[in-house]
PDB file of C-alpha atoms and ligand atoms in Angstrom:
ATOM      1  CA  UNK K   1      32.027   0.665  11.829  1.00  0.00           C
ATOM      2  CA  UNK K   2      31.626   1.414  15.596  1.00  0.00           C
ATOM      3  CA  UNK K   3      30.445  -1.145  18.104  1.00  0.00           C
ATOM      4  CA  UNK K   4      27.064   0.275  18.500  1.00  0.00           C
ATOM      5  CA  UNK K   5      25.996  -0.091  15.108  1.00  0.00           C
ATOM      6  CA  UNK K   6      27.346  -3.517  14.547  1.00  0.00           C
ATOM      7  CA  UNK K   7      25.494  -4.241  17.625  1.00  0.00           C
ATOM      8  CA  UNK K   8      22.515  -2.730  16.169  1.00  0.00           C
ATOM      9  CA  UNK K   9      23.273  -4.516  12.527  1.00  0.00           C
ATOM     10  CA  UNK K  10      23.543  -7.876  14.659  1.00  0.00           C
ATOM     11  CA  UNK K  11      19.707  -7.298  16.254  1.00  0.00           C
ATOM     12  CA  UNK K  12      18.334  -5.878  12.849  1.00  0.00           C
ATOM     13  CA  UNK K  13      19.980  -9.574  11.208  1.00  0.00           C
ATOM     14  CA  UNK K  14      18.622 -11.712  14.334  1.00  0.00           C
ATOM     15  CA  UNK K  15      15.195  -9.743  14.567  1.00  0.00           C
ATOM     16  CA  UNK K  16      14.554 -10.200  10.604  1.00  0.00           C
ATOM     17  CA  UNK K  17      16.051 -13.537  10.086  1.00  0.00           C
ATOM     18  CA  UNK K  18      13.471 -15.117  13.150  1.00  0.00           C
ATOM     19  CA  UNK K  19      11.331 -14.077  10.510  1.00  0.00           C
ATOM     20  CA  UNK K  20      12.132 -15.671   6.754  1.00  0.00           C
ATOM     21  CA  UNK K  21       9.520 -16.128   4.355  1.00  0.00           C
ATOM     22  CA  UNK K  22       9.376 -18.612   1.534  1.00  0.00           C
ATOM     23  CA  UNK K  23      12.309 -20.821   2.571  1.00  0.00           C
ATOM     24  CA  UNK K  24       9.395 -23.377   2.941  1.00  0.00           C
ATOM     25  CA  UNK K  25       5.515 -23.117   1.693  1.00  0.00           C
ATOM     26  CA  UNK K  26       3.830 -21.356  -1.443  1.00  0.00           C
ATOM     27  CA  UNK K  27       5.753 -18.169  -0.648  1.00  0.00           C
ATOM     28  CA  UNK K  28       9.012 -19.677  -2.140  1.00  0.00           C
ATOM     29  CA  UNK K  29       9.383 -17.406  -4.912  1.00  0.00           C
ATOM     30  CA  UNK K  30       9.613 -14.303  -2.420  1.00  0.00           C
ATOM     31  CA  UNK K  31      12.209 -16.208  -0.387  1.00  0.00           C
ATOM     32  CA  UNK K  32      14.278 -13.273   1.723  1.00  0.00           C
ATOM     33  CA  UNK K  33      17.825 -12.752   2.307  1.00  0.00           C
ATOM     34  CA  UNK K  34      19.433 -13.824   5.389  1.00  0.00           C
ATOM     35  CA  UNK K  35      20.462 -10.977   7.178  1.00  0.00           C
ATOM     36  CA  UNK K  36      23.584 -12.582   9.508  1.00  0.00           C
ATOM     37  CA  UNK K  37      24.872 -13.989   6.212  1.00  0.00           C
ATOM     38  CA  UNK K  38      24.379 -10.865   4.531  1.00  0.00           C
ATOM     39  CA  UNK K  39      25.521  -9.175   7.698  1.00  0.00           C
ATOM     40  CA  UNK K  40      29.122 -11.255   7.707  1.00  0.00           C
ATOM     41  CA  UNK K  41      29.805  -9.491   3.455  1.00  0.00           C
ATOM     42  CA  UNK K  42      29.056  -6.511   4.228  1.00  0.00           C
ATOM     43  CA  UNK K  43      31.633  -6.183   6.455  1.00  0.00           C
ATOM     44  CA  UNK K  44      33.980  -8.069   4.330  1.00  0.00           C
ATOM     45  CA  UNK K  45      32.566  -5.038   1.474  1.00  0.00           C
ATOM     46  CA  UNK K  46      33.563  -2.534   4.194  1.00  0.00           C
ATOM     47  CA  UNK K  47      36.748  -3.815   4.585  1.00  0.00           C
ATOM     48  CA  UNK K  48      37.543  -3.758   0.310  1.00  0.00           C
ATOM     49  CA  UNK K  49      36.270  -0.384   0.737  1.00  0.00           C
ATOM     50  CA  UNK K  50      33.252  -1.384  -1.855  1.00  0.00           C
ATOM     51  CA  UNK K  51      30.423  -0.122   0.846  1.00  0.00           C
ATOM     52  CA  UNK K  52      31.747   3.257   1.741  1.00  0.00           C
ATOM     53  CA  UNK K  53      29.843   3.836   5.121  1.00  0.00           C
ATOM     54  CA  UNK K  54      27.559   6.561   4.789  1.00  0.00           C
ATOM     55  CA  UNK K  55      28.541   7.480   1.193  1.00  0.00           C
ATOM     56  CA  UNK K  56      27.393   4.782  -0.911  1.00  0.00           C
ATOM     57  CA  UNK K  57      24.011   5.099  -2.766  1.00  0.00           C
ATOM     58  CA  UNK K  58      22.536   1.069  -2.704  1.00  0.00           C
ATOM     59  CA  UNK K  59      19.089  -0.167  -4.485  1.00  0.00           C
ATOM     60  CA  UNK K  60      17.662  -3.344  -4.094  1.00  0.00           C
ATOM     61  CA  UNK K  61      15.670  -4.629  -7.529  1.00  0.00           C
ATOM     62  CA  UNK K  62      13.227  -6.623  -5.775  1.00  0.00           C
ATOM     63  CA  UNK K  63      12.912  -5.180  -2.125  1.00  0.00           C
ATOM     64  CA  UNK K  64       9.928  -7.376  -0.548  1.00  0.00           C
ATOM     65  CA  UNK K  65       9.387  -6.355   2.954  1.00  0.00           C
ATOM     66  CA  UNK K  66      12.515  -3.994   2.737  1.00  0.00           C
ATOM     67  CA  UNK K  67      14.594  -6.267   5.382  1.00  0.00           C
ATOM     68  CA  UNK K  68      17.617  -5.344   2.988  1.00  0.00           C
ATOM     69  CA  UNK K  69      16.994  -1.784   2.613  1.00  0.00           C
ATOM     70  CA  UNK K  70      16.714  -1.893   6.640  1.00  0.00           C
ATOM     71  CA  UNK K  71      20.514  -3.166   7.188  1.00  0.00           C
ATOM     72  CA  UNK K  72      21.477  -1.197   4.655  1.00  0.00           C
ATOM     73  CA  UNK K  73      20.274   1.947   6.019  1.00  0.00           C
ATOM     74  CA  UNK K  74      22.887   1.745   8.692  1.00  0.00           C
ATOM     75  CA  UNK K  75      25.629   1.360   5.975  1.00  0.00           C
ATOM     76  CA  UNK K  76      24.723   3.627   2.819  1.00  0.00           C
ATOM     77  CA  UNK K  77      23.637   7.472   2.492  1.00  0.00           C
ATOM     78  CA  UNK K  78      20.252   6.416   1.163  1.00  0.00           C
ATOM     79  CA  UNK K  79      18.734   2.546   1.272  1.00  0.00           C
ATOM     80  CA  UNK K  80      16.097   2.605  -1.640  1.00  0.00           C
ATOM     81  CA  UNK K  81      13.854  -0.611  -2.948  1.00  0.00           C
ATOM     82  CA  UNK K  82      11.658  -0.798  -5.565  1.00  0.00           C
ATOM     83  CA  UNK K  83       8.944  -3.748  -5.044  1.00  0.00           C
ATOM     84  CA  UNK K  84       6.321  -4.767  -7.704  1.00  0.00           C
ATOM     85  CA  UNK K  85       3.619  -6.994  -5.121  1.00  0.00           C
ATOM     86  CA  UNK K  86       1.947  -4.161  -3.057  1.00  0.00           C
ATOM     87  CA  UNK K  87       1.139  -6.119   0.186  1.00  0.00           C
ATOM     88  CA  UNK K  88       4.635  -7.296   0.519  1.00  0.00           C
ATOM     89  CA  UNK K  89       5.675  -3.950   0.359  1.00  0.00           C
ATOM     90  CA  UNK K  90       2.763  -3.488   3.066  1.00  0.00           C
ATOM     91  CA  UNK K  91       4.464  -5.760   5.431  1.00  0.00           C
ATOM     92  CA  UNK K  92       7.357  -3.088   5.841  1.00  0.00           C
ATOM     93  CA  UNK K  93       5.655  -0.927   7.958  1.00  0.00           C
ATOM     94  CA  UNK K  94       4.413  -3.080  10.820  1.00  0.00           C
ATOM     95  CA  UNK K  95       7.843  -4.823  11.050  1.00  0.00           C
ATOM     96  CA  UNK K  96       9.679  -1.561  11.037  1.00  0.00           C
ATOM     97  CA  UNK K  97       7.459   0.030  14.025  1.00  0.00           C
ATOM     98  CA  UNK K  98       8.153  -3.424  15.753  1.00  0.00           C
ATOM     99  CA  UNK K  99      11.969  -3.352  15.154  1.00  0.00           C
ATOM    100  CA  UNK K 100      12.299   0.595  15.853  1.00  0.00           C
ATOM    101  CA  UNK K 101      10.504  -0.751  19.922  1.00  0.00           C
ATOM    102  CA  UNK K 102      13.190  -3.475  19.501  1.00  0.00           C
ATOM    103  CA  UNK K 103      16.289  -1.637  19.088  1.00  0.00           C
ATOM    104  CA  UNK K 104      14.799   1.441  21.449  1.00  0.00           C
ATOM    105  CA  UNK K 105      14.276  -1.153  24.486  1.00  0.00           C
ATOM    106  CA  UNK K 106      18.398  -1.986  24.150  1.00  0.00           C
ATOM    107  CA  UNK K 107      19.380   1.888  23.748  1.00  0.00           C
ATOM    108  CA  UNK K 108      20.534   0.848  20.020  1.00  0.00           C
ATOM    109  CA  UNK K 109      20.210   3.549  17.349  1.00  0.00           C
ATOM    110  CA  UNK K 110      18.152   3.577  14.717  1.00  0.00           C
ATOM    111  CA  UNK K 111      18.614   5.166  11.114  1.00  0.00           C
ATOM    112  CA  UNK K 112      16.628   7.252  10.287  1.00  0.00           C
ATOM    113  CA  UNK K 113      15.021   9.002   6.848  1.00  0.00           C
ATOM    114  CA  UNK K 114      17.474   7.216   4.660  1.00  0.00           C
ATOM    115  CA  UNK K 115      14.812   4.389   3.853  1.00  0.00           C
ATOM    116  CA  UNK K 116      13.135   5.067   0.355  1.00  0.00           C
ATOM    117  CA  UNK K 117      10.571   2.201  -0.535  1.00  0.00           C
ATOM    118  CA  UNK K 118       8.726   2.280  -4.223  1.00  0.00           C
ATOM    119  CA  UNK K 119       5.887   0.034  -5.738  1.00  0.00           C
ATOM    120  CA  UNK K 120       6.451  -0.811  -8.657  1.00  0.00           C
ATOM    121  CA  UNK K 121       7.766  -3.089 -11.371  1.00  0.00           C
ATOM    122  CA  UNK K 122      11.793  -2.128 -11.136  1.00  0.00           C
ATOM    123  CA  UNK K 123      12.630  -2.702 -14.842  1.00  0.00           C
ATOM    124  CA  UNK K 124      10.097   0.090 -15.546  1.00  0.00           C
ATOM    125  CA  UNK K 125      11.473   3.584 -16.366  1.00  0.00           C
ATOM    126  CA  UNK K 126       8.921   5.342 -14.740  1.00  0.00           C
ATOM    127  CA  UNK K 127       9.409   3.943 -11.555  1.00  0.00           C
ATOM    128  CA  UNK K 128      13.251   5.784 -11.821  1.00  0.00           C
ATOM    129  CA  UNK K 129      11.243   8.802 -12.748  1.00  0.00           C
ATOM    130  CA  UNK K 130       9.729   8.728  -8.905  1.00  0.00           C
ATOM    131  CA  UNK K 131      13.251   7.805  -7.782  1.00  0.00           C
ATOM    132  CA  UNK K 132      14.643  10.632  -8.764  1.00  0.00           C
ATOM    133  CA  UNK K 133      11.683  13.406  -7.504  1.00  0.00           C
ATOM    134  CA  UNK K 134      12.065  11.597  -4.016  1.00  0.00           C
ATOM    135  CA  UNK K 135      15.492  10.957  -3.599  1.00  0.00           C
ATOM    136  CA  UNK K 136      17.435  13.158  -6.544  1.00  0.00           C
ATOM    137  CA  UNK K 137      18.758   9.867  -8.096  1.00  0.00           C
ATOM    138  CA  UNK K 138      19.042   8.378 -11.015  1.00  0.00           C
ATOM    139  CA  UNK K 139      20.062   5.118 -11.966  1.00  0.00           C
ATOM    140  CA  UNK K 140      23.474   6.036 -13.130  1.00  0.00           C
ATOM    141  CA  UNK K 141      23.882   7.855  -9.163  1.00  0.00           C
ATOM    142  CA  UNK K 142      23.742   4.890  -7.681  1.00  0.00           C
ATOM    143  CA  UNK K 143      27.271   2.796  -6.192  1.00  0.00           C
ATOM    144  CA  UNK K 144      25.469  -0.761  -4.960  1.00  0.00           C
ATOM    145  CA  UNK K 145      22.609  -2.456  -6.363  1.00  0.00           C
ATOM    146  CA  UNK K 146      21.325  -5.706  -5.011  1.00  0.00           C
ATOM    147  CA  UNK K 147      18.964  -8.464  -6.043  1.00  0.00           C
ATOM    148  CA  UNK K 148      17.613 -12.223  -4.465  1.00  0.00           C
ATOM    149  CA  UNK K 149      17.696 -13.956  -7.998  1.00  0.00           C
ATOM    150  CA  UNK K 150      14.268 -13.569  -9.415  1.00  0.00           C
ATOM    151  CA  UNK K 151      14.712 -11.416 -12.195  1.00  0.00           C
ATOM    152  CA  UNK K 152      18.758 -10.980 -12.093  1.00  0.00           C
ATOM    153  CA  UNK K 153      19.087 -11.636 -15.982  1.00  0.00           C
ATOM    154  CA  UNK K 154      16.725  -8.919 -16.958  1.00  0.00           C
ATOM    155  CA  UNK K 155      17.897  -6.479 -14.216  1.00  0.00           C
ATOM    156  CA  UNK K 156      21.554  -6.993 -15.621  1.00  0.00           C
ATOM    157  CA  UNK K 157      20.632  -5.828 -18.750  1.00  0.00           C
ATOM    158  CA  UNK K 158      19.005  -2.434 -17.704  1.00  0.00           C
ATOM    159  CA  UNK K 159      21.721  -1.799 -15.447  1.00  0.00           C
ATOM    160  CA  UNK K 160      24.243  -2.787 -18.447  1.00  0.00           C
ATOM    161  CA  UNK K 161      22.667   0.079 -20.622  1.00  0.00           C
ATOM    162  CA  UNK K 162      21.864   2.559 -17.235  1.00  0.00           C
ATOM    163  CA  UNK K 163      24.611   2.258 -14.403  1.00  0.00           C
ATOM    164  CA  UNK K 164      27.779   3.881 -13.881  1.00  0.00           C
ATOM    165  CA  UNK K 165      31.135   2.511 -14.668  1.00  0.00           C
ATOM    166  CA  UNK K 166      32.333   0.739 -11.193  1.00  0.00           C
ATOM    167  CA  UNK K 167      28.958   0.442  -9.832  1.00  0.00           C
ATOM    168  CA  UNK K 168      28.768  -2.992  -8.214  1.00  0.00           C
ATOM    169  CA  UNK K 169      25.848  -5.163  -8.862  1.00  0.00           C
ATOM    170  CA  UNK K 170      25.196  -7.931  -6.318  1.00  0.00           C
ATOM    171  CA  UNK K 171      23.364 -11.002  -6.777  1.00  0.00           C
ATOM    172  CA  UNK K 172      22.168 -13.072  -3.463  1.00  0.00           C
ATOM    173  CA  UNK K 173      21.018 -16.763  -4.017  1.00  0.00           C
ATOM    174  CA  UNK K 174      24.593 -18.182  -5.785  1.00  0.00           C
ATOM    175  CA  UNK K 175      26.673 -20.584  -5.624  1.00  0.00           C
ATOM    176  CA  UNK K 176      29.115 -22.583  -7.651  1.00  0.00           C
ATOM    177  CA  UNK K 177      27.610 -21.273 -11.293  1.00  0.00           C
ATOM    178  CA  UNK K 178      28.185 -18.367 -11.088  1.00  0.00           C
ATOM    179  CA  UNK K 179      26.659 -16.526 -14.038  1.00  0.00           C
ATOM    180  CA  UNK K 180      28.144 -13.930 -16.521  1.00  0.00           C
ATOM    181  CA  UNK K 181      26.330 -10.488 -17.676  1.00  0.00           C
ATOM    182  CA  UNK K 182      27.256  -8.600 -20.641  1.00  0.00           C
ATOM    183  CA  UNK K 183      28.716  -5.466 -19.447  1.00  0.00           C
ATOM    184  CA  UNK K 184      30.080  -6.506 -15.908  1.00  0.00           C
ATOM    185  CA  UNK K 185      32.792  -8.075 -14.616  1.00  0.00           C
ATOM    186  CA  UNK K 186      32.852 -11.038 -12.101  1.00  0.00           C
ATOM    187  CA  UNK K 187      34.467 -10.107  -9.128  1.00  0.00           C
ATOM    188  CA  UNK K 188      36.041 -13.770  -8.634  1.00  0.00           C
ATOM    189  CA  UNK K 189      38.571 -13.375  -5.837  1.00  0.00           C
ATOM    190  CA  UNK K 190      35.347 -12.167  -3.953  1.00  0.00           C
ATOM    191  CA  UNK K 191      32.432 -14.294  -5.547  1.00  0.00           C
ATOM    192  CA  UNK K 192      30.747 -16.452  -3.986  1.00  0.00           C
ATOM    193  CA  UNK K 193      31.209 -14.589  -0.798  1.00  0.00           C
ATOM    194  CA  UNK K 194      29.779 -16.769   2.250  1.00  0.00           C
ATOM    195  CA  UNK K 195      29.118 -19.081  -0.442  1.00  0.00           C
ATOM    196  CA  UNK K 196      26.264 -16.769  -1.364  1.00  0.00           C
ATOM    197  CA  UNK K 197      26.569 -13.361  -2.832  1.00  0.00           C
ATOM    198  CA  UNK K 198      28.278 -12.787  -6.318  1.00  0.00           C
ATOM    199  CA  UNK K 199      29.653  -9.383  -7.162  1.00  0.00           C
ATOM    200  CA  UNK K 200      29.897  -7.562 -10.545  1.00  0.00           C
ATOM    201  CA  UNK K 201      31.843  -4.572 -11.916  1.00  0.00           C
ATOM    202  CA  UNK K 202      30.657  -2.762 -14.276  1.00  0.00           C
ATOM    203  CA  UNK K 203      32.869  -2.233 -17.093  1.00  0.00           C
TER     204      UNK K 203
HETATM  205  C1  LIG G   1      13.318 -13.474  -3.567  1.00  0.00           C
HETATM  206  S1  LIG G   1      12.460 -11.986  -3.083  1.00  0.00           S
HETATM  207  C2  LIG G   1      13.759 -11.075  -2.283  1.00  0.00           C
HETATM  208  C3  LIG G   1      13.300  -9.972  -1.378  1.00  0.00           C
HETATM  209  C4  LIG G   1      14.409  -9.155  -0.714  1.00  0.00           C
HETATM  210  N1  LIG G   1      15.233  -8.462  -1.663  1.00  0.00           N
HETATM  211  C5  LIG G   1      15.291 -10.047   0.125  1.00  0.00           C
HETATM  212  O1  LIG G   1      16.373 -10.362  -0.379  1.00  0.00           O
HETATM  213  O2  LIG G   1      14.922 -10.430   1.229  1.00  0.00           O
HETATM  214  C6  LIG G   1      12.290 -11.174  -4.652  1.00  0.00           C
HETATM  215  C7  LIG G   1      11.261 -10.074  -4.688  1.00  0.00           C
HETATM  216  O3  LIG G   1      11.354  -9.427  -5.960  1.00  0.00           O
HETATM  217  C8  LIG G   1      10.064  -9.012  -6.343  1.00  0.00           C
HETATM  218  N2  LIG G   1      10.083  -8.769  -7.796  1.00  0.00           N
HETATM  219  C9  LIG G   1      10.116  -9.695  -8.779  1.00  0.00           C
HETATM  220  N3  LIG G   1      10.147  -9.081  -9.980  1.00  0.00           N
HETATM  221  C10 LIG G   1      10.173  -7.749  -9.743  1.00  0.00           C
HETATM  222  C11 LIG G   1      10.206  -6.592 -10.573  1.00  0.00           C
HETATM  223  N4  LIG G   1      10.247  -6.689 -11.901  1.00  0.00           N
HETATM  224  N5  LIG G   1      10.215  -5.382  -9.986  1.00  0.00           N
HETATM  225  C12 LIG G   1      10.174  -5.272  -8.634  1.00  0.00           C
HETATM  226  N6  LIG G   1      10.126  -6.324  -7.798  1.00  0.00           N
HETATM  227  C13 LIG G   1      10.122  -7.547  -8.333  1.00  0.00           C
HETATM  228  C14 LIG G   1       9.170 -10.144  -5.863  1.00  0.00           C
HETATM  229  O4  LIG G   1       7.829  -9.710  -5.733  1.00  0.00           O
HETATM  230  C15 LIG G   1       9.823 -10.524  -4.534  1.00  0.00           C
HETATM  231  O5  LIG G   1       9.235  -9.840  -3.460  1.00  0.00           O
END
């Protein structure tokens, strides 16, 4: 990774994470990532060689306001999220525009047209269907999937029956317990990395 874009990555984590939701409040069950922790695995992932910078294909099951997808897009070939609540998908837009004046005010760069953002409910086949006419995907294309707890069980299981051998499923919001999915393998010399993010294999 070159200093600009871990510059960059550092402003995208600082801009987004002055800007949780849910860690307090009703909005607690859309509680987002934060972006410096995520920030300090992905470069431990760079260094294992399981990002591959500008090759990897990532998905995030679960993409709210597409913070992930964001830091991502500096890292993968294409950064898509599928996101079932509408108006949280909504909020992507305005905090894009005001990140893009962000980075543009330091001379940073800023990805571009590797972003692909879907409603919809992410266990539903069709929405793969639309995946696949925008970005020429598939499930089974892609290298990284991601997902902040909420529905990890039921994700696990499509991606059991749909992903490719050695794709790496990653599951933010862990700890200690970490749980096991039929079909994967725990990657426990990794797991919990920052004390946060468990990583699968699958088998
Ligand atoms: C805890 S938030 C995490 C958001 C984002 N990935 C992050 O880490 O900052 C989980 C999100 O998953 C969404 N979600 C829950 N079930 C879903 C489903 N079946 N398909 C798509 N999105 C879903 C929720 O609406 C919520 O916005």
């Amino acid at each position: 990774m070159d200093g600009a874009t871990k510059k960059s990555l550092k402003k995208v984590a600082e801009f987004f994470d002055a800007r949780q939701v849910g860690d307090v409040g009703p909005l607690g069950f859309r509680r987002s990532t934060n972006l410096t922790t995520l920030l300090a695995c992905t470069e431990r992932l760079v260094a294992e060689k399981i990002i591959n910078p500008g090759r990897s294909a990532f998905l995030d099951l679960g993409c709210a306001d597409g913070r992930v997808n964001l830091l991502f897009s500096y890292l993968a070939r294409l950064s898509v999220g599928v996101e079932l609540d509408e108006w949280t998908l909504d909020e992507y837009g305005p905090l894009r525009t005001e990140l893009m004046q962000t980075l543009k005010k330091e001379k940073m760069p800023f990805p571009d047209g590797n972003i692909h953002l879907f409603h919809g409910d992410a266990t539903d086949e069709t929405v793969y269907d639309r995946i696949a006419g925008e970005t020429g995907l598939g499930l089974s294309d892609f290298d990284l999937f991601y997902t902040y707890l909420m529905m990890h069980e039921e994700f696990a299981l499509m991606l059991a029956e749909k992903a490719k051998k050695g794709a790496i499923y990653m599951v933010y919001g862990l700890h200690k317990i970490m749980p096991r999915y039929e079909g994967f393998r725990l990657m426990k010399d990794l797991s919990p990395m920052e004390g946060v993010l468990a990583l699968y294999e699958k088998e």
